[in-house]
Coordinates of C-alpha atoms in Angstrom, one line a residue:
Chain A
X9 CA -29.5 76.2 -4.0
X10 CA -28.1 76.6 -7.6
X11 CA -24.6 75.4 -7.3
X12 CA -21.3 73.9 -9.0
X13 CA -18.1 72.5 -7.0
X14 CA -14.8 72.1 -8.6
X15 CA -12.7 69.4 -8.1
X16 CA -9.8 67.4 -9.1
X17 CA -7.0 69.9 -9.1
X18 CA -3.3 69.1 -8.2
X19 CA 0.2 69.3 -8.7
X20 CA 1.0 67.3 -11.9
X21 CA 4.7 67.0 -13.8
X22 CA 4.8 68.4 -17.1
X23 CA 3.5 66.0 -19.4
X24 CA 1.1 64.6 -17.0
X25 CA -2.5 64.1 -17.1
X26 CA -5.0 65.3 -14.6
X27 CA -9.3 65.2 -14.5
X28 CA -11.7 67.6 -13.1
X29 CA -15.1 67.3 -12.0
X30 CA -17.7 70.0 -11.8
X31 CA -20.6 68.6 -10.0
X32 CA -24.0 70.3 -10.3
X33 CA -26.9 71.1 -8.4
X34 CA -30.1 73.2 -7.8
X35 CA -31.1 73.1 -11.7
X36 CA -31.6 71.1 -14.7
X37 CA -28.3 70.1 -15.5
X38 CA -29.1 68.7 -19.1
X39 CA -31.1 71.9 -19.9
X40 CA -27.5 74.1 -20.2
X41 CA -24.1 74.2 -21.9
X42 CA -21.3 74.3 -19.8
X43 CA -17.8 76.0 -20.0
X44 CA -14.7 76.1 -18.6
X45 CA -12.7 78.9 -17.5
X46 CA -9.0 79.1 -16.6
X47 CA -7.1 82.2 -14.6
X48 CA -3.1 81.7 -14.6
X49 CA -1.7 83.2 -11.3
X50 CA -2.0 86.7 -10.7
X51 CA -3.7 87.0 -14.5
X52 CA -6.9 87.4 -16.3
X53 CA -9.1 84.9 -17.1
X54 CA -9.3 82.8 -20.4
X55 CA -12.0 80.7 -21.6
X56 CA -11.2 77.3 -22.4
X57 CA -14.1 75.0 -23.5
X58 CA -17.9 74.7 -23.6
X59 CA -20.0 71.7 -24.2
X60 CA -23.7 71.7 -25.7
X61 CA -26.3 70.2 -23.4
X62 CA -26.3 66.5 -24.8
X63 CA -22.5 66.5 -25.5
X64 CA -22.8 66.9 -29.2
X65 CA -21.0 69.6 -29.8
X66 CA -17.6 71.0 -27.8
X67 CA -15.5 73.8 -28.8
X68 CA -11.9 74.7 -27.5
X69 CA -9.4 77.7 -27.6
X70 CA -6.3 76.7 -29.9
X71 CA -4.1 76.4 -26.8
X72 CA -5.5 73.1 -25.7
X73 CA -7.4 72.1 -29.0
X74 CA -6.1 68.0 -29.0
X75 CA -4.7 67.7 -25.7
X76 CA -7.9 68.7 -23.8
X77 CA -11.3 67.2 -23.5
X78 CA -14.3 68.2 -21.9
X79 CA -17.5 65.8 -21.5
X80 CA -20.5 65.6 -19.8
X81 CA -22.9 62.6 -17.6
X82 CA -26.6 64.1 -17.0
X83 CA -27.0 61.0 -14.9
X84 CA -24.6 62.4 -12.7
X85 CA -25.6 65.9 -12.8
X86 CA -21.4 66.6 -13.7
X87 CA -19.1 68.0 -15.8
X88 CA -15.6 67.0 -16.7
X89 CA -12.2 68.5 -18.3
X90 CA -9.7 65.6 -19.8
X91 CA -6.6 67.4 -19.3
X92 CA -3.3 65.6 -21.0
X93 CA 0.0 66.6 -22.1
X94 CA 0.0 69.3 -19.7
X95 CA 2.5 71.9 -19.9
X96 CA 3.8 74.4 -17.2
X97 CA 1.4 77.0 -19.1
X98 CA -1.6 74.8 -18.4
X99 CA -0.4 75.8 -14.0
X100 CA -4.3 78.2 -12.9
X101 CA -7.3 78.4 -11.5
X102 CA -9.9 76.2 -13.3
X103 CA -13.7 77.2 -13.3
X104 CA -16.4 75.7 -14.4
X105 CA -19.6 77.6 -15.4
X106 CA -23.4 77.6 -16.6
X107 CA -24.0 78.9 -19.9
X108 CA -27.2 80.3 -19.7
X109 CA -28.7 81.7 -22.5
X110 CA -31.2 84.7 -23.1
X111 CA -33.4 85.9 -24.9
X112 CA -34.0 89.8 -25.8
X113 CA -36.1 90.7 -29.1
X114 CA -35.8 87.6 -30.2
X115 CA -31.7 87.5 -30.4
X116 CA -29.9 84.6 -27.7
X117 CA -27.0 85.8 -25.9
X118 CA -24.8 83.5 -23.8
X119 CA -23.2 84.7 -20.7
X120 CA -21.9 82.8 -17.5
X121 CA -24.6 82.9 -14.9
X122 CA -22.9 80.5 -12.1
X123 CA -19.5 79.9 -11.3
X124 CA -17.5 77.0 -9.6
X125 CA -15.4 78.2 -6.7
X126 CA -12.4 77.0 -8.8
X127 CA -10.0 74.3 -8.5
X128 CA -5.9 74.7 -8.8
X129 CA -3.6 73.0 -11.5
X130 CA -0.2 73.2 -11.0
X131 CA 2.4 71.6 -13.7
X132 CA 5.9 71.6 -12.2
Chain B
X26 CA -9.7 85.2 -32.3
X27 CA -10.9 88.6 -31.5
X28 CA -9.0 90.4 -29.3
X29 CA -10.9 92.8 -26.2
X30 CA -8.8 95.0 -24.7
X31 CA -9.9 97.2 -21.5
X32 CA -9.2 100.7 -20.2
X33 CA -8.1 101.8 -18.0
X34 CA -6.1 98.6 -16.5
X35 CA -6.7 99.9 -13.5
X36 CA -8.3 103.1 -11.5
X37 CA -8.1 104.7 -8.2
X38 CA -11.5 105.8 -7.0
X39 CA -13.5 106.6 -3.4
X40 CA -17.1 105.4 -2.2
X41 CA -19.6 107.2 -3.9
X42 CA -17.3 107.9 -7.0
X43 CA -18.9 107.4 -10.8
X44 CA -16.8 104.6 -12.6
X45 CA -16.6 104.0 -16.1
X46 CA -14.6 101.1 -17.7
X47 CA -14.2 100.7 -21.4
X48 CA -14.2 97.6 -23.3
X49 CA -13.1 97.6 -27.1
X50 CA -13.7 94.8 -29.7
X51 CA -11.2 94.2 -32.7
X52 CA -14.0 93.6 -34.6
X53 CA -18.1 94.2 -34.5
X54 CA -19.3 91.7 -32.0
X55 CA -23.2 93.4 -32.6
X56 CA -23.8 93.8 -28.6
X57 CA -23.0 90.6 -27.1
X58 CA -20.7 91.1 -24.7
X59 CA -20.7 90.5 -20.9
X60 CA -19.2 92.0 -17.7
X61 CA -18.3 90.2 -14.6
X62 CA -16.7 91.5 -11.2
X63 CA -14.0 89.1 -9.6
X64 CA -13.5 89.5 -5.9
X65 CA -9.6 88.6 -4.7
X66 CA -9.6 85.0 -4.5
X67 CA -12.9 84.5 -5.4
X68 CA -14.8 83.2 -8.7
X69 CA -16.4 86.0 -11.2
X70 CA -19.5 87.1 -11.0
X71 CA -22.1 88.2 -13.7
X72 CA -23.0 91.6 -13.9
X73 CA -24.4 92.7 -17.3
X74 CA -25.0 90.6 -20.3
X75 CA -26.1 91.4 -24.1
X76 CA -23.7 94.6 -23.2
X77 CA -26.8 96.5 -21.2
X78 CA -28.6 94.0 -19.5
X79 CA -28.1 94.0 -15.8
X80 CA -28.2 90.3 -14.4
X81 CA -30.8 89.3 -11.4
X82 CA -30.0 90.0 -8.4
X83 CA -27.4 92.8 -9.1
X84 CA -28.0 96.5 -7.9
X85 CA -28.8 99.4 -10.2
X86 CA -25.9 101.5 -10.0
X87 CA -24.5 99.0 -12.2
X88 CA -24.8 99.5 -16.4
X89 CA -23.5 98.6 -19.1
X90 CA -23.8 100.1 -22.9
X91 CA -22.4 99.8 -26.3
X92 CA -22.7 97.7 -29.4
X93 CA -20.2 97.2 -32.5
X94 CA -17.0 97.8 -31.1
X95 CA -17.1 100.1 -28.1
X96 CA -18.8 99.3 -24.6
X97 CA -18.7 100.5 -21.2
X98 CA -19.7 99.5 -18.0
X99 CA -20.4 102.2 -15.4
X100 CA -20.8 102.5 -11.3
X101 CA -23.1 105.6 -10.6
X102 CA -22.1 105.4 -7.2
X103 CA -19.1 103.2 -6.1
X104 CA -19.8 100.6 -2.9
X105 CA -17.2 99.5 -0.8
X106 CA -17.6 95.5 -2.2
X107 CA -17.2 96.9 -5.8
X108 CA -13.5 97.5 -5.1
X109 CA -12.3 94.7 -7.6
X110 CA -11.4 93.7 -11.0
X111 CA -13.6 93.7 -13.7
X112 CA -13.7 91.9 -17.4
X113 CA -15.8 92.2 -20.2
X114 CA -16.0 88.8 -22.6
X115 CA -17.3 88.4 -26.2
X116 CA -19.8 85.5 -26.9
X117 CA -20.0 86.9 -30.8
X118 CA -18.1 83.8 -31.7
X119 CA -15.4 81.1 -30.8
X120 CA -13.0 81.0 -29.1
X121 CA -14.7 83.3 -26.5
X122 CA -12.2 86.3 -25.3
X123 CA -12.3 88.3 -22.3
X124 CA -10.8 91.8 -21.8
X125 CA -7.5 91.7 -19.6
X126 CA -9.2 93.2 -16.5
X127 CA -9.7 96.3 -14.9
X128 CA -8.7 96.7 -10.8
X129 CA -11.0 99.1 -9.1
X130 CA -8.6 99.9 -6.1
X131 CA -9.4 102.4 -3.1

């Protein structure tokens, strides 16, 4: 079975650091980029990160740009998010997802095929 | 970052009702945009991506259309497990956006 579990969340005081996990199964984990996905409380979700297949190349959303840092082991099938200097803003859901890619007339799309169940972050 | 904003924020429909949910870009994004469905405490699900293709595994009634600015997503035929919330996201560039979400309610 294709799947991804989340894990690592907690309560953390502002300031604090925290790691998650995403650990993968069912596929070819060094095949895919993987992203991250936040969802505050009761609010919609924001993308935070991806990560190319051999860890080469990350991207971030200006929120967490320098405090944040997502990595990848293909030995270990996982997926990681670095979280520091957490704020009280940082407090949601956190997802992790495959990054598939597709093909149509010759143009790739990306779009978010599998999901973690999601692990909670709360900075208080 | 380019902003996607979704209309209406939220609907009141019946089983069997036709759905349709804008999504608009604040720029051209060509046609890649997605749509996922999010159950109440639940993780998204992917429903249609490059705007109007439907993912594996996911019935017919769903479809999506669009390119440029303006997309929709539409239910021909409401089910009871499609009373949810729904998002559209760009992957025209970074940082990836998603719309603000639609509920579906009963």
């Amino acid at each position: 079975e294709v799947q991804l579990v989340d894990s690592g969340g907690g309560l953390v005081q502002p300031g604090g650091s925290l790691r998650l996990s995403c650990a993968a199964s069912g596929f070819t984990f060094s095949t895919y980029w993987m992203t991250w996905v936040r969802q505050a409380p009761g609010k919609g979700l924001e993308w935070v990160a991806n990560i190319n297949q051999d860890g080469s190349n990350r991207h971030y959303v200006d929120s967490v740009q320098g405090r944040f840092t997502i990595s990848r082991d293909n030995g270990r099938n996982s997926l990681f998010l670095q979280m520091s200097s957490l704020r009280a803003e940082d407090t949601a859901v956190y997802y992790c997802a495959r990054d598939h890619t597709y093909s149509d007339s010759g143009v790739y799309y990306d779009a978010f095929d599998i999901w973690g169940q999601g692990t909670m972050v709360t900075v208080s | 970052a380019i902003q996607m904003t979704q209309s209406p924020s939220s609907l009141s429909a019946s089983v069997g009702d036709r759905v349709t949910i804008t999504c608009r870009a604040s720029q051209g994004i060509r046609n890649e945009l997605a749509w996922y469905r999010q159950k109440p405490g639940k993780a998204p699900k992917l429903l249609i991506y490059a705007a109007s293709n439907l993912q594996s595994g996911v019935p017919s009634r769903f479809s999506g259309s669009g390119s440029g600015t303006d997309f929709t997503l539409t239910i021909s035929s409401l089910q009871p497990e499609d009373f949810a919330t729904y998002f559209c996201l760009q992957d025209y560039n970074y940082p990836r956006t998603f719309g603000q979400g639609t509920k579906v309610e009963i």
